[in-house]
Coordinates of C-alpha atoms and ligand atoms in Angstrom, one line a residue:
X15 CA -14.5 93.9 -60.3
X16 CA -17.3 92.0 -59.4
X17 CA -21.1 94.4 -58.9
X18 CA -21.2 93.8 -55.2
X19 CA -18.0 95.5 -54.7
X20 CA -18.3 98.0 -57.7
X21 CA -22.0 99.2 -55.7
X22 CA -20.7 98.9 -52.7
X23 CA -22.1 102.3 -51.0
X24 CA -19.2 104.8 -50.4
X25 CA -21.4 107.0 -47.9
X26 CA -23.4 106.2 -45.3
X27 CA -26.0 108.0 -47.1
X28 CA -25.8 105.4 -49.9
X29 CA -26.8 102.1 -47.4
X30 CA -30.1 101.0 -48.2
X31 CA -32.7 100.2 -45.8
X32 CA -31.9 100.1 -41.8
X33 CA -32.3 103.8 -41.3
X34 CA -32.1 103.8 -37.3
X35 CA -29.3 101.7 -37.8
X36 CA -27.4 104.3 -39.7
X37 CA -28.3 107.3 -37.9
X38 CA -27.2 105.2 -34.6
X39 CA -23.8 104.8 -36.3
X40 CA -23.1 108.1 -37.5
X41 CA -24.3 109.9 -34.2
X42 CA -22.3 107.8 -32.6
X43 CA -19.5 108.9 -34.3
X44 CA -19.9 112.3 -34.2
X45 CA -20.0 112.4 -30.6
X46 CA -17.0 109.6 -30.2
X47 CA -14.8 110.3 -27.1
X48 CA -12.7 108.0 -25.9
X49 CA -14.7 106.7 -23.3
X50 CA -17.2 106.0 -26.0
X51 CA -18.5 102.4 -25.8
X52 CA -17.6 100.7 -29.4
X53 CA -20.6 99.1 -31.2
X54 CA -21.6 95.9 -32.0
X55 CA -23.3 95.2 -35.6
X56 CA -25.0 92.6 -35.5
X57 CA -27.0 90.8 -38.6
X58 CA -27.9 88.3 -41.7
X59 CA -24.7 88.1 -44.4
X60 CA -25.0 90.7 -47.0
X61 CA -27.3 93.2 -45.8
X62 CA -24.9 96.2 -45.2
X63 CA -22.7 95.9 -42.1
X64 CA -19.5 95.6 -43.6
X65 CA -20.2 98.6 -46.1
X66 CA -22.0 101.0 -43.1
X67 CA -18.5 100.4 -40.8
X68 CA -16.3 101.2 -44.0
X69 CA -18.6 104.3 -45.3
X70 CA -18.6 105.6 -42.1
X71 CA -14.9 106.1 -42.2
X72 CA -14.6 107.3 -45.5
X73 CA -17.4 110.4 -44.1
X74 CA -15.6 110.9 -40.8
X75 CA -11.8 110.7 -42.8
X76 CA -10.9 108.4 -40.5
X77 CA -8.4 105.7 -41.5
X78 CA -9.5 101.8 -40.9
X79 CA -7.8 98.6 -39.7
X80 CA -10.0 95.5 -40.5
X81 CA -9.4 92.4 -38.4
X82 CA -11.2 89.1 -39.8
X83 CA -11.5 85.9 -38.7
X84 CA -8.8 84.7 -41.4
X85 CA -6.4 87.0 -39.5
X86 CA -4.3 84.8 -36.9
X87 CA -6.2 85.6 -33.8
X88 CA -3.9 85.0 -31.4
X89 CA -4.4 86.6 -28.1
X90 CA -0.4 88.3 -29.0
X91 CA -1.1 89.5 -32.3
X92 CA -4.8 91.2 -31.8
X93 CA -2.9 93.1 -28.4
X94 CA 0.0 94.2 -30.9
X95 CA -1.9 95.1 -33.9
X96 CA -5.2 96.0 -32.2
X97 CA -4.2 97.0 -28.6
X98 CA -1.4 99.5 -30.0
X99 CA -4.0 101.0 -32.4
X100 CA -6.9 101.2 -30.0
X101 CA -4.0 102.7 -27.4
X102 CA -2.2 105.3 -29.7
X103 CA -3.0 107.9 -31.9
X104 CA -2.6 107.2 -35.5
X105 CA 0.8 107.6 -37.3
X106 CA -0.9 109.0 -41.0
X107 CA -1.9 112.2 -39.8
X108 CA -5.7 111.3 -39.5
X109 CA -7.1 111.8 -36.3
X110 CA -9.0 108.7 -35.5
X111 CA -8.4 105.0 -36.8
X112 CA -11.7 102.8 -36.8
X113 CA -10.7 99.2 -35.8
X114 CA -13.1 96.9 -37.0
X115 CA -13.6 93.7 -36.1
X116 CA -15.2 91.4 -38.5
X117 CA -16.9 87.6 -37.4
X118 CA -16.8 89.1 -33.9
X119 CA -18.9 85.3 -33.5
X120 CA -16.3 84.0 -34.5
X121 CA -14.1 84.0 -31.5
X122 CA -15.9 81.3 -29.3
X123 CA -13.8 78.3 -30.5
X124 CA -10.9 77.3 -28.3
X125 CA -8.4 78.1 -30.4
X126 CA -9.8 81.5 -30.4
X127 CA -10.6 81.5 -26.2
X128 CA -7.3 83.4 -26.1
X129 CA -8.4 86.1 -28.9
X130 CA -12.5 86.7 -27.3
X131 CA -10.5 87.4 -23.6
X132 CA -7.9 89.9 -25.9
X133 CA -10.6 91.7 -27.8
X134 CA -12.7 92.1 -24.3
X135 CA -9.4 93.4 -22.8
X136 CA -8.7 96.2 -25.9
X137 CA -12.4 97.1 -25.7
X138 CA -11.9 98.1 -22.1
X139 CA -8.5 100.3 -23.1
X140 CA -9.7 101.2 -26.2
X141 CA -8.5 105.1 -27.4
X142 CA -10.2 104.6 -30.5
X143 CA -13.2 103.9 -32.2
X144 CA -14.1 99.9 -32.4
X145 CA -16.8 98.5 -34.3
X146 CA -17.3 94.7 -34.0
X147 CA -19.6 92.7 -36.9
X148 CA -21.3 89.4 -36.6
X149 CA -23.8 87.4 -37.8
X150 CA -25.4 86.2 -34.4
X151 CA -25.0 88.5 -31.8
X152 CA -25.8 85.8 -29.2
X153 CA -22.3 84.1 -31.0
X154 CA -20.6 86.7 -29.3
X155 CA -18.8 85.9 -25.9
X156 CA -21.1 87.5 -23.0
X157 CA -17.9 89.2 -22.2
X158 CA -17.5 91.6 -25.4
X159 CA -21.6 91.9 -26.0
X160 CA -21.9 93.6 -22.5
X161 CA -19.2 96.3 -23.4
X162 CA -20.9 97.4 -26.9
X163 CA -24.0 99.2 -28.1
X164 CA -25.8 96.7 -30.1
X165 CA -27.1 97.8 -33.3
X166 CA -29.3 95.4 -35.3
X167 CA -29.6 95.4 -38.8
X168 CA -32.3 93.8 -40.5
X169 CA -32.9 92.0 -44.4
X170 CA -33.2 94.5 -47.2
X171 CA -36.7 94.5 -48.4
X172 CA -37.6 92.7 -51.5
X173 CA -38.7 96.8 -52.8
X174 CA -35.6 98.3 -52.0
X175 CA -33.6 95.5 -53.4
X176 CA -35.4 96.1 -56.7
X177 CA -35.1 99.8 -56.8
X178 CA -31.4 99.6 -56.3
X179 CA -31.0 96.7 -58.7
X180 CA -33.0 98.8 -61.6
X181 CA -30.4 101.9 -60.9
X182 CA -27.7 99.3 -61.4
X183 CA -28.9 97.8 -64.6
X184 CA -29.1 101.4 -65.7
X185 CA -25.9 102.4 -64.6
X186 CA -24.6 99.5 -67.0
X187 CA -26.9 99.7 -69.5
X188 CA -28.5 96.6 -69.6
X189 CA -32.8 96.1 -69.4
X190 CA -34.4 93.7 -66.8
X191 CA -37.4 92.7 -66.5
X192 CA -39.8 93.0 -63.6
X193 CA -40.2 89.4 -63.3
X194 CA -36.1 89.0 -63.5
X195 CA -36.0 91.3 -60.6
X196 CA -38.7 90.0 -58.5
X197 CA -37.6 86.7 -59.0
X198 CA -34.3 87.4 -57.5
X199 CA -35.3 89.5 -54.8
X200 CA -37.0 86.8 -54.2
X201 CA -34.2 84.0 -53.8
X202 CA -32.2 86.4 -52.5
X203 CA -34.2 86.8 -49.6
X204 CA -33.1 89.8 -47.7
X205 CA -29.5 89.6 -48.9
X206 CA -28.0 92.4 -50.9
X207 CA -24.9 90.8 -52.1
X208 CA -26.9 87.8 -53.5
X209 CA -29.5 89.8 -55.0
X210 CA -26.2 91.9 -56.4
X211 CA -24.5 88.8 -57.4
X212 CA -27.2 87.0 -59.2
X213 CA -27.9 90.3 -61.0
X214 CA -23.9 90.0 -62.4
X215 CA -24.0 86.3 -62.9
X216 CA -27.4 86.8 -65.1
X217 CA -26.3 89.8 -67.1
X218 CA -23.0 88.0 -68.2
X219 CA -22.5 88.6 -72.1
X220 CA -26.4 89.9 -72.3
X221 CA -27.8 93.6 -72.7
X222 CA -31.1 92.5 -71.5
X223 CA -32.3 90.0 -68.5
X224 CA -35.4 87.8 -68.4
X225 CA -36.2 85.5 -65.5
X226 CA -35.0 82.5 -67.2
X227 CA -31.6 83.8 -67.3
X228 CA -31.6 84.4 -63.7
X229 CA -32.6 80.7 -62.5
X230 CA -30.0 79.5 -64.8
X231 CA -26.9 82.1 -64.0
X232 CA -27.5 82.2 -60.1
X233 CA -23.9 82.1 -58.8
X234 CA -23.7 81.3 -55.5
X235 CA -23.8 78.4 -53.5
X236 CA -27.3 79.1 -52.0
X237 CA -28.7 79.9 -55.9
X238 CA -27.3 76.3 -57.1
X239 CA -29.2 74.3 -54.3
X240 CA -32.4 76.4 -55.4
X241 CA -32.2 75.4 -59.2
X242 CA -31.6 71.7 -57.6
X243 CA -34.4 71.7 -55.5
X244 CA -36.5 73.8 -58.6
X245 CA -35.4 71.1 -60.8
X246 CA -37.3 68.6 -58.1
X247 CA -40.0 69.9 -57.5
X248 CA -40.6 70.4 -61.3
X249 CA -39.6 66.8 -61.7
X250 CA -37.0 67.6 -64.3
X251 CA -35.6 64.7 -65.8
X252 CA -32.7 62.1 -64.5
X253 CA -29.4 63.9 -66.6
X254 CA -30.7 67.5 -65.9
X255 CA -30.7 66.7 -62.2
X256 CA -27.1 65.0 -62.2
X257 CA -25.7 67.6 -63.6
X258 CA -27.4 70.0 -61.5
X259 CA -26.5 68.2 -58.5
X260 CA -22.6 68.3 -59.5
X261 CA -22.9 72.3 -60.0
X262 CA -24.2 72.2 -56.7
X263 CA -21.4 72.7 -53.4
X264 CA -23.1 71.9 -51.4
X265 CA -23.0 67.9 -49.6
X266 CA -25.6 65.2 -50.3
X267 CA -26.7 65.2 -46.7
X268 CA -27.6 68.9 -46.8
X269 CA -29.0 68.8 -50.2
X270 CA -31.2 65.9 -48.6
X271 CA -32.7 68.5 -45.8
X272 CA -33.5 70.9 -48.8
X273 CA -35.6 68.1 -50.7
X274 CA -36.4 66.7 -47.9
X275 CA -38.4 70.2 -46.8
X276 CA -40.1 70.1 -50.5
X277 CA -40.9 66.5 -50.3
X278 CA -43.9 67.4 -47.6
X279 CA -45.6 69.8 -50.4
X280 CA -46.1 66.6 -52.5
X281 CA -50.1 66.8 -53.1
X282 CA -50.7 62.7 -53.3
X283 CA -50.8 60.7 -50.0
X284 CA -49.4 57.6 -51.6
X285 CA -46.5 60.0 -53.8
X286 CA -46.1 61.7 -50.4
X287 CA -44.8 57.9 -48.7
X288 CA -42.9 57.1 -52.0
X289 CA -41.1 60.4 -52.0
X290 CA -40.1 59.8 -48.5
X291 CA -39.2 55.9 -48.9
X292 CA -36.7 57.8 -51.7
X293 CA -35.3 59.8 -49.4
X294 CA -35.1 57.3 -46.5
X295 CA -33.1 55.4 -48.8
X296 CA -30.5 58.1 -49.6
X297 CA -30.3 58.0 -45.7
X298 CA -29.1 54.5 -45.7
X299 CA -26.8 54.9 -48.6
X300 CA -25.0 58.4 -47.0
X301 CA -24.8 56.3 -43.9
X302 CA -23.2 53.1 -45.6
X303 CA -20.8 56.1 -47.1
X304 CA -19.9 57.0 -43.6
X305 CA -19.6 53.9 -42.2
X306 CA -17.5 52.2 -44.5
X307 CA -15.7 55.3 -46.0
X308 CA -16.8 54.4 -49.3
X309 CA -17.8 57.8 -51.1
X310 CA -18.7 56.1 -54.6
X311 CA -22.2 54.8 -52.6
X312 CA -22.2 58.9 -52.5
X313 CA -24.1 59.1 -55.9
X314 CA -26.8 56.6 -54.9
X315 CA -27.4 58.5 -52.2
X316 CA -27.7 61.7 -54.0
X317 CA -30.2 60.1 -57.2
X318 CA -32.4 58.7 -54.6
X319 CA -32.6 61.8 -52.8
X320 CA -32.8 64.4 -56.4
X321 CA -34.4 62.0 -59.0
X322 CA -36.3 59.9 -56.6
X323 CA -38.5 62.4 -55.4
X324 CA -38.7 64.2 -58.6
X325 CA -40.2 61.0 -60.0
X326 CA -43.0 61.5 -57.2
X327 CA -43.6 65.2 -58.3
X328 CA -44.2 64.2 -61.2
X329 CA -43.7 67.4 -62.9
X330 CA -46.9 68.5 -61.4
X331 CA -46.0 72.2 -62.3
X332 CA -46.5 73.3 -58.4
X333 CA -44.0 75.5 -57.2
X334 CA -43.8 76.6 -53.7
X335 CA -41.3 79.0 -52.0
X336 CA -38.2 77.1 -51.9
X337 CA -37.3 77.3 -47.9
X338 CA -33.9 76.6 -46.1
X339 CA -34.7 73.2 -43.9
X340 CA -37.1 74.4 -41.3
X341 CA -35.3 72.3 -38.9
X342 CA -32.4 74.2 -39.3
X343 CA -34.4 77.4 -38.4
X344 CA -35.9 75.3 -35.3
X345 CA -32.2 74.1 -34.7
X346 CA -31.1 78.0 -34.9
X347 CA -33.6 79.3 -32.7
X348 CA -33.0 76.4 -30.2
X349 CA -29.2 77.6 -29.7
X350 CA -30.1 80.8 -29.2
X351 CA -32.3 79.4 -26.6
X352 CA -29.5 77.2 -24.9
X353 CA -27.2 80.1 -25.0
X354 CA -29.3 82.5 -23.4
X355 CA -30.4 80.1 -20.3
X356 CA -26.6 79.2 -20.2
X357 CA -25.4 82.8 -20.2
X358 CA -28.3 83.2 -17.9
X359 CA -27.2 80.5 -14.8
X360 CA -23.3 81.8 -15.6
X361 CA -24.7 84.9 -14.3
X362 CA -26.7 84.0 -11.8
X363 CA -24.5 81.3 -10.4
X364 CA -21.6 84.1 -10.1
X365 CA -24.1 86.3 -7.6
X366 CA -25.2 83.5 -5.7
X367 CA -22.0 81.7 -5.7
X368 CA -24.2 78.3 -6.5
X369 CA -23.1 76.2 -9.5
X370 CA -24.4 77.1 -13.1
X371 CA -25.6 73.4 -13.8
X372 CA -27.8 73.9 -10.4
X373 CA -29.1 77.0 -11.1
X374 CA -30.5 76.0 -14.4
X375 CA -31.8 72.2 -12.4
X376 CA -33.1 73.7 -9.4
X377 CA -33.2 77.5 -8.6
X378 CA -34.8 78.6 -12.0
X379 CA -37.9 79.4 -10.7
X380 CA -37.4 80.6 -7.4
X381 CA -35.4 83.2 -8.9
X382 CA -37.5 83.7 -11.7
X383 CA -40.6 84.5 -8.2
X384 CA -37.3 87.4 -7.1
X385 CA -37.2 88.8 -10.4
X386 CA -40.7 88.9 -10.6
X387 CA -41.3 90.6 -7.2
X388 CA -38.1 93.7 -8.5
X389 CA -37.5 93.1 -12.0
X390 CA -35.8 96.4 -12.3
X391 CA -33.4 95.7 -9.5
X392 CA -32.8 91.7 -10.1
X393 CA -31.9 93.1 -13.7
X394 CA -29.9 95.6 -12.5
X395 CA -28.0 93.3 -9.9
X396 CA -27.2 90.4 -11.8
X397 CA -26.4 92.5 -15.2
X398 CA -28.8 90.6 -17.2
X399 CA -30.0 91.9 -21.0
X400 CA -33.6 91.3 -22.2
X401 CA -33.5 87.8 -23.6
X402 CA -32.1 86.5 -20.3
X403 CA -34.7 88.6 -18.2
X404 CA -37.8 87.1 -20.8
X405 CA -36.6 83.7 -19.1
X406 CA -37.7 84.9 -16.1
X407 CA -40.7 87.0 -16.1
X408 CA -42.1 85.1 -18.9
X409 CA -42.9 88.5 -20.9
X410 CA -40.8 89.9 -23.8
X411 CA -42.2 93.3 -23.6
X412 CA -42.1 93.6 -20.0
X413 CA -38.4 92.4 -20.1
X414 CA -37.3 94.9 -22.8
X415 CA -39.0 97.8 -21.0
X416 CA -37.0 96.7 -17.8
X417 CA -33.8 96.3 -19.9
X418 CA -34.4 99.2 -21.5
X419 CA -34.9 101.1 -18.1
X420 CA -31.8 99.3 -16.7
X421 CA -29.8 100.6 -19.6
X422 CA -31.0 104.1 -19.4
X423 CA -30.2 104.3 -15.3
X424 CA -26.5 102.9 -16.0
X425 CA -26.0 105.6 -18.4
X426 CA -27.3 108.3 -15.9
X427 CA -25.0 107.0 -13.2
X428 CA -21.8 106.7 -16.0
X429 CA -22.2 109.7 -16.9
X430 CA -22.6 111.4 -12.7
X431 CA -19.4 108.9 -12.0
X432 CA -17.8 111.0 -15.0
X433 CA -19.1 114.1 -13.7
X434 CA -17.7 113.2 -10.2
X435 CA -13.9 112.4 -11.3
X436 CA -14.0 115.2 -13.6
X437 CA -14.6 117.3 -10.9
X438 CA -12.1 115.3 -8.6
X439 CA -9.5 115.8 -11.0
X440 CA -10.2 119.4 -11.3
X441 CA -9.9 119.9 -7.4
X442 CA -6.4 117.9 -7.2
X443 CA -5.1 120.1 -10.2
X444 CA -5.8 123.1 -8.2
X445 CA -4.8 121.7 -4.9
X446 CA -1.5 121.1 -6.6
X447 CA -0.8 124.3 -8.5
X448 CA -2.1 126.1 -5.2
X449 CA 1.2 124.4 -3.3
X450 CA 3.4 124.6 -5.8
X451 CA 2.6 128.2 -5.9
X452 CA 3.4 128.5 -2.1
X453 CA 6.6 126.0 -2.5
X454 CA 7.8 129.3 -4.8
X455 CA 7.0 131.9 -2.3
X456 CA 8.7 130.2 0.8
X457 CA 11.3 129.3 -1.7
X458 CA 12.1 133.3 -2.5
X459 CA 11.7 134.5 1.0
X460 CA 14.0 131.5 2.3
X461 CA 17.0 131.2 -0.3
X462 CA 18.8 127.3 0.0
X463 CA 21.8 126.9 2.9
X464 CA 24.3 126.9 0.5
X465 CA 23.6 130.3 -1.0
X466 CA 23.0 131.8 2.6
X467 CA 27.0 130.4 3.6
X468 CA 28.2 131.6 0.2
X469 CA 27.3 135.1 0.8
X470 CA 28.5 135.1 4.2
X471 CA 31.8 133.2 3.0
X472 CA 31.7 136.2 0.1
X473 CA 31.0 138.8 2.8
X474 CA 33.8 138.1 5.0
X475 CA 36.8 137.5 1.9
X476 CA 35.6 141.0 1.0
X477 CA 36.2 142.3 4.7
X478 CA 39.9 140.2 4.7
X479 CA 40.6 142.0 1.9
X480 CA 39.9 145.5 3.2
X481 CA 42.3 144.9 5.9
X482 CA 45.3 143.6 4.3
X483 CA 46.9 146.1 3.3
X484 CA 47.2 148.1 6.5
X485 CA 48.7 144.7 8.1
X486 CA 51.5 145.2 4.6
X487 CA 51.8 148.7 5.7
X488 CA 53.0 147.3 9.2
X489 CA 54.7 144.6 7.9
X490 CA 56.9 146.4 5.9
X491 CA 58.1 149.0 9.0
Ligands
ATP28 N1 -27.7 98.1 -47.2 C1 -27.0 98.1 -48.4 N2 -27.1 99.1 -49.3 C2 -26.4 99.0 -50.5 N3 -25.7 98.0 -50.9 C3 -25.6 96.9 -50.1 C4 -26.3 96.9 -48.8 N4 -26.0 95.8 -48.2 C5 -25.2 95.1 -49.0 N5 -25.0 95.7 -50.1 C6 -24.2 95.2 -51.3 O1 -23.7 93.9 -50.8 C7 -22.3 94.0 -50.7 C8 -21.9 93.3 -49.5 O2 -22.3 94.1 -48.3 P1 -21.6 94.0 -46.9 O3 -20.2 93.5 -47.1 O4 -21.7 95.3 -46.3 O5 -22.4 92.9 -46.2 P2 -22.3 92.4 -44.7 O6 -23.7 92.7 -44.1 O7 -21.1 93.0 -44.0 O8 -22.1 90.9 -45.0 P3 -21.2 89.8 -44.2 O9 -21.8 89.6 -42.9 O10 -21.3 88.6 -45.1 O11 -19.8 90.4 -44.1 C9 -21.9 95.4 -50.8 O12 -20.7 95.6 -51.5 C10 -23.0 96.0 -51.6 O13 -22.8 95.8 -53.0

């Protein structure tokens, strides 16, 4: 069994780091009724999400059915397996079954249209406890986000990563050094499953770790393109990059945007242009790949790009933090962007029966001047959450107090409307018990028709009977 799932935490007491997170989760469960709304976990990969939804299970005994994206989410098959759970009690004896619902970002594609409209549906109906997991929370359909309590989790701190990695080294009796654990905390950025896995991949067949091993045993995909773009940046030479560049998954075009991110640190103006003539070249030769369908011009692409730049390094023994392609970060942020004005207009455009595309062209900021003037009660109107209200009034903290407020009046008046029905329900129980009681009463003091005419029918065969024998009597003189 591989570490990460031999350390996976069995309690909720065990995950590391996120501590509101936890405590969220586990009240949450302790005061689970079925009108409970289910919660959405939202975060990076490997951090804890998957491990806090199982844990809590294992502490509340309740028994668990994971859904994941690999599952066939067909709108039919999450109703039968999902909606039957969510709607009955569970057959084993335990009393609750926790649904979980991995990649809950998943759902957006079209195939999967049928499955985000099913989930939102079996939230609604849901009987029992539903935890969804994502990566994005803003990849989540509007739909499903609005029915669950977010709870964020956040990266594992570099510290905690080390303290739990130095109980596993003891645990399998093997010494690490300080700079073997700092120097994968550090790759692993935030990411306990990496951090666990590059531990394993760097302890294979040793009973003690130095950083070395860990450049050169890092597992995963992510830890391959680092020793490539290490290898760069320390201008390794031609066959160590090759064959670095084979280990590596990942594509020559995203290996490009790695190097290409390293190939600004270079210190020398002139190296600088060289390094990026190198890669502009690469560009041409993935292109020609492309166009004509010719993968061999694949190799050219991928020397130009590794061993070109390295040339301009120059082994020059600098070694900044290797960092994901900022532009994917700017690409990220910029979705997250699009998605919230989108969700935004869809909202808007449904109050003010105006088209989304318009709303976002030409009524922005006039309703941006209404939210402004009631931010409370624009927020409360159109349903909006704090990202979509920042939009707006321009201010993050304004907009999560007025979110926050929204939130907190919506729970008041859930809970009155509760109150309210309770009550109702109360008053029509008595109502009815009070008239069946009366139905009994009238029922005793007035006996049925048939009963009445059977006693008199009973009353006067009785009285026949008295009197036939003095008719015999005559009969017979
Ligand atoms: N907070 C944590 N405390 C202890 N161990 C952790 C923690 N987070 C992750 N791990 C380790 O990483 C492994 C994977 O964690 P988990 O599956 O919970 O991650 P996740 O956040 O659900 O990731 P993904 O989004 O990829 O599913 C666990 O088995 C465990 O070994």
């Amino acid at each position: 069994m591989d570490w990460a799932e031999r350390y996976r935490p069995e309690h909720l007491a065990d995950i590391l780091g996120n501590n509101a997170a936890v405590k969220q989760i586990s009240d949450w469960a302790r005061n689970w009724t079925p009108s409970s709304r289910p919660l959405l976990i939202t975060g990076k990969p490997g951090i804890g999400k998957t491990s806090a939804a199982l844990a809590l299970a294992r502490d509340m005994d309740w028994e668990v059915l994971e859904l994941n994206a690999s599952d066939a989410r067909t709108k039919s098959v999450i109703e039968r397996v999902a909606g039957n759970s969510a709607a009955t009690t569970s057959l084993f004896g335990a009393s609750r079954k926790l649904i979980i619902i991995d990649e809950a970002d998943n759902l957006e594609g079209n195939a999967d249209r049928g499955g985000a409209r099913a989930i939102a549906d079996i939230l609604k109906e849901a009987r029992q406890p539903i935890i969804l997991i994502a990566n994005d929370a803003y990849g989540v359909s509007d739909s499903i986000r609005k029915l669950c309590d977010a709870v964020p989790f956040r990266s594992i701190t570099s510290s905690t990563m080390e303290k739990r990695m130095r109980e596993i080294c003891t645990m399998e009796k093997i010494s690490c050094g300080t700079d073997a654990l700092s120097a994968i905390s550090e790759s692993a950025s935030g990411d306990m499953r990496s951090a666990v896995n590059m531990l394993f991949g760097a302890s294979t067949g040793k009973t003690a770790i130095t950083a070395e091993d860990v450049n050169t045993s890092q597992k995963d995909e992510r830890a391959s393109i680092f020793d490539l773009v290490a290898g760069v940046y320390a201008g390794a030479p031609d066959a160590k990059l090759q064959k670095l560049s084979r280990e590596c998954e990942e594509k020559p075009d995203t290996v490009m945007q790695w190097v290409e991110e390293s190939a600004s640190t270079v210190a020398d103006a002139n190296r600088r242009t060289r390094a990026y003539a190198a890669l502009s070249r690469a560009d041409i030769y993935l292109g020609r790949t492309m166009v004509r369908q010719y993968y061999t011009l694949w190799r050219y692409a991928t020397a130009m790009t590794t061993s070109g730049v390295a040339k301009e390094f120059d082994g020059a023994g600098f070694r900044p933090r290797i960092m994901p392609p900022s532009r994917w970060r700017r690409m990220g942020t910029a979705k997250k962007q699009k998605t919230v004005r989108r969700t935004l207009a869809a909202k808007l455009g449904e109050g003010y029966s105006i088209p989304d595309a318009q709303i976002q062209r030409v009524y922005l900021d006039l309703l941006s001047r209404f939210a402004a003037a009631s931010p409370l009660e624009f927020c409360e109107r159109h349903d909006l959450d704090d990202d979509q209200l920042t939009i707006l009034l321009h201010d993050k903290t304004e907009a999560t107090a007025v979110f926050k407020e929204a939130q907190k009046l919506a729970k008041e008046r859930e809970m009155k409307m509760k109150k309210i029905s309770a009550a109702k329900r109360a008053a029509a129980r008595k109502e009815e018990e009070e008239r069946e009681a009366e139905l009994e009463k009238f029922r005793a003091e007035n006996p049925p028709v048939q009963q009445v005419v059977a006693e008199v029918v009973a009353e006067s065969v009785v009285e026949e009977k008295k009197k036939a024998p003095s008719q015999a009597t005559l009969d017979f003189f």
